[in-house]
Amino acid sequence: MTAIATLTHSTQGGPVFAPAFADDAYVRIVDAGSPALEAYVASDADGRVHVLTVRNGTGEDQDLFPEALLPDGDDPLLFLGGASTTSERDGQLVARLAPYAHVRLGRITRDGHRPDTAQEQPA
């Protein structure tokens, strides 16, 4: 029997997203465009580090537009974990989640962008 080693690649700069999971981080549920998708954004206390997590709770592929769910920023949207395939549709990034899969994406904003506090909950 041959064992196949799985490789895990860390995102360059991945540790900078850790503050989005700190005790003083804020988490808000976001609408990912389909009732089949559960999504939330975790942001650090300064509003600069944002992590989007989306889970497909169905047995069918689901598409989402992740950039619309995170604050605008100069830095690129980074893949932090999970699994998805991506494409472009009408000039927008589309992530396709396989059945029961999840994806975690991050963005850093230079100006600090805290979402509306009425929608936030401490982590």
Tab-separated table of C-alpha atoms in Angstrom:
chain	number	residue	atom	x	y	z
A	1	MET	CA	0.000	0.000	0.000
A	2	THR	CA	1.353	3.417	-0.927
A	3	ALA	CA	0.777	6.337	1.381
A	4	ILE	CA	0.326	9.718	-0.213
A	5	ALA	CA	1.491	12.643	1.850
A	6	THR	CA	-0.782	15.631	1.870
A	7	LEU	CA	0.849	18.997	1.525
A	8	THR	CA	-0.305	22.029	3.413
A	9	HIS	CA	0.803	25.379	2.131
A	10	SER	CA	0.601	28.354	4.426
A	11	THR	CA	-0.363	31.692	3.026
A	12	GLN	CA	2.472	34.176	3.079
A	13	GLY	CA	1.550	36.663	5.785
A	14	GLY	CA	-1.115	34.297	7.160
A	15	PRO	CA	-0.248	35.066	10.812
A	16	VAL	CA	-1.309	38.692	10.293
A	17	PHE	CA	-4.903	37.409	10.215
A	18	ALA	CA	-4.710	36.014	13.766
A	19	PRO	CA	-6.172	39.206	15.343
A	20	ALA	CA	-9.485	38.437	13.608
A	21	PHE	CA	-9.758	35.471	15.994
A	22	ALA	CA	-8.689	37.270	19.197
A	23	ASP	CA	-10.991	37.689	22.191
A	24	ASP	CA	-11.695	41.319	21.276
A	25	ALA	CA	-12.515	40.553	17.624
A	26	TYR	CA	-15.970	41.189	16.185
A	27	VAL	CA	-17.963	38.617	14.263
A	28	ARG	CA	-20.939	39.365	12.060
A	29	ILE	CA	-23.122	37.074	10.028
A	30	VAL	CA	-23.299	38.053	6.349
A	31	ASP	CA	-25.694	37.115	3.570
A	32	ALA	CA	-23.724	35.095	1.001
A	33	GLY	CA	-26.564	35.193	-1.515
A	34	SER	CA	-28.005	31.727	-0.922
A	35	PRO	CA	-29.745	30.095	2.045
A	36	ALA	CA	-27.466	27.091	1.402
A	37	LEU	CA	-24.414	29.131	2.434
A	38	GLU	CA	-23.548	30.024	6.030
A	39	ALA	CA	-21.161	32.974	6.165
A	40	TYR	CA	-19.567	35.265	8.708
A	41	VAL	CA	-16.822	37.882	8.792
A	42	ALA	CA	-14.464	38.124	11.761
A	43	SER	CA	-12.644	41.464	12.122
A	44	ASP	CA	-9.923	42.561	14.512
A	45	ALA	CA	-10.585	45.297	17.072
A	46	ASP	CA	-8.900	47.924	14.854
A	47	GLY	CA	-11.039	47.040	11.830
A	48	ARG	CA	-8.055	46.342	9.584
A	49	VAL	CA	-7.931	42.541	9.459
A	50	HIS	CA	-10.973	40.694	8.101
A	51	VAL	CA	-11.581	36.971	7.599
A	52	LEU	CA	-14.576	35.616	5.699
A	53	THR	CA	-15.642	32.036	6.388
A	54	VAL	CA	-18.315	30.414	4.207
A	55	ARG	CA	-19.714	26.897	4.532
A	56	ASN	CA	-21.846	25.067	1.981
A	57	GLY	CA	-24.408	23.074	3.958
A	58	THR	CA	-25.848	21.229	0.966
A	59	GLY	CA	-25.046	18.274	-1.245
A	60	GLU	CA	-24.732	20.518	-4.328
A	61	ASP	CA	-22.069	22.933	-5.588
A	62	GLN	CA	-22.732	26.553	-4.589
A	63	ASP	CA	-21.321	29.782	-6.056
A	64	LEU	CA	-20.615	32.964	-4.133
A	65	PHE	CA	-19.095	36.379	-4.777
A	66	PRO	CA	-16.696	36.744	-1.835
A	67	GLU	CA	-15.308	40.212	-2.554
A	68	ALA	CA	-18.729	41.776	-1.969
A	69	LEU	CA	-18.803	40.292	1.549
A	70	LEU	CA	-15.563	41.902	2.756
A	71	PRO	CA	-14.624	45.576	3.134
A	72	ASP	CA	-12.887	47.151	0.154
A	73	GLY	CA	-9.135	47.219	0.401
A	74	ASP	CA	-5.990	47.833	-1.582
A	75	ASP	CA	-4.537	44.475	-0.639
A	76	PRO	CA	-5.663	41.343	-2.484
A	77	LEU	CA	-8.147	38.821	-1.191
A	78	LEU	CA	-6.092	35.928	0.204
A	79	PHE	CA	-6.981	32.243	0.459
A	80	LEU	CA	-6.498	31.176	4.085
A	81	GLY	CA	-8.009	27.700	4.160
A	82	GLY	CA	-10.699	25.293	3.070
A	83	ALA	CA	-11.347	24.405	-0.532
A	84	SER	CA	-12.950	26.126	-3.482
A	85	THR	CA	-12.442	26.685	-7.154
A	86	THR	CA	-12.499	30.187	-8.547
A	87	SER	CA	-13.420	31.842	-11.799
A	88	GLU	CA	-14.503	35.257	-12.980
A	89	ARG	CA	-18.002	36.292	-13.990
A	90	ASP	CA	-18.884	39.803	-15.165
A	91	GLY	CA	-15.568	41.080	-13.804
A	92	GLN	CA	-16.153	39.624	-10.335
A	93	LEU	CA	-14.403	36.781	-8.540
A	94	VAL	CA	-16.645	33.732	-8.126
A	95	ALA	CA	-15.824	30.987	-5.629
A	96	ARG	CA	-17.476	27.613	-6.125
A	97	LEU	CA	-17.852	25.489	-3.019
A	98	ALA	CA	-18.226	21.741	-3.361
A	99	PRO	CA	-20.923	19.982	-1.309
A	100	TYR	CA	-20.348	20.424	2.454
A	101	ALA	CA	-17.091	22.316	1.812
A	102	HIS	CA	-15.923	25.576	3.341
A	103	VAL	CA	-13.547	28.354	2.410
A	104	ARG	CA	-11.770	30.989	4.488
A	105	LEU	CA	-10.574	34.186	2.782
A	106	GLY	CA	-8.871	37.231	4.252
A	107	ARG	CA	-8.317	40.871	3.442
A	108	ILE	CA	-6.381	43.635	5.154
A	109	THR	CA	-7.595	47.214	4.895
A	110	ARG	CA	-5.123	50.014	5.446
A	111	ASP	CA	-7.601	52.574	6.779
A	112	GLY	CA	-9.346	50.344	9.283
A	113	HIS	CA	-12.933	49.575	8.326
A	114	ARG	CA	-15.172	48.492	11.167
A	115	PRO	CA	-18.554	47.322	9.945
A	116	ASP	CA	-21.685	48.837	11.483
A	117	THR	CA	-21.430	48.004	15.188
A	118	ALA	CA	-25.167	47.311	15.372
A	119	GLN	CA	-24.514	44.120	13.404
A	120	GLU	CA	-21.391	43.053	15.278
A	121	GLN	CA	-21.009	40.682	18.162
A	122	PRO	CA	-17.853	40.093	20.185
A	123	ALA	CA	-16.247	36.792	19.185
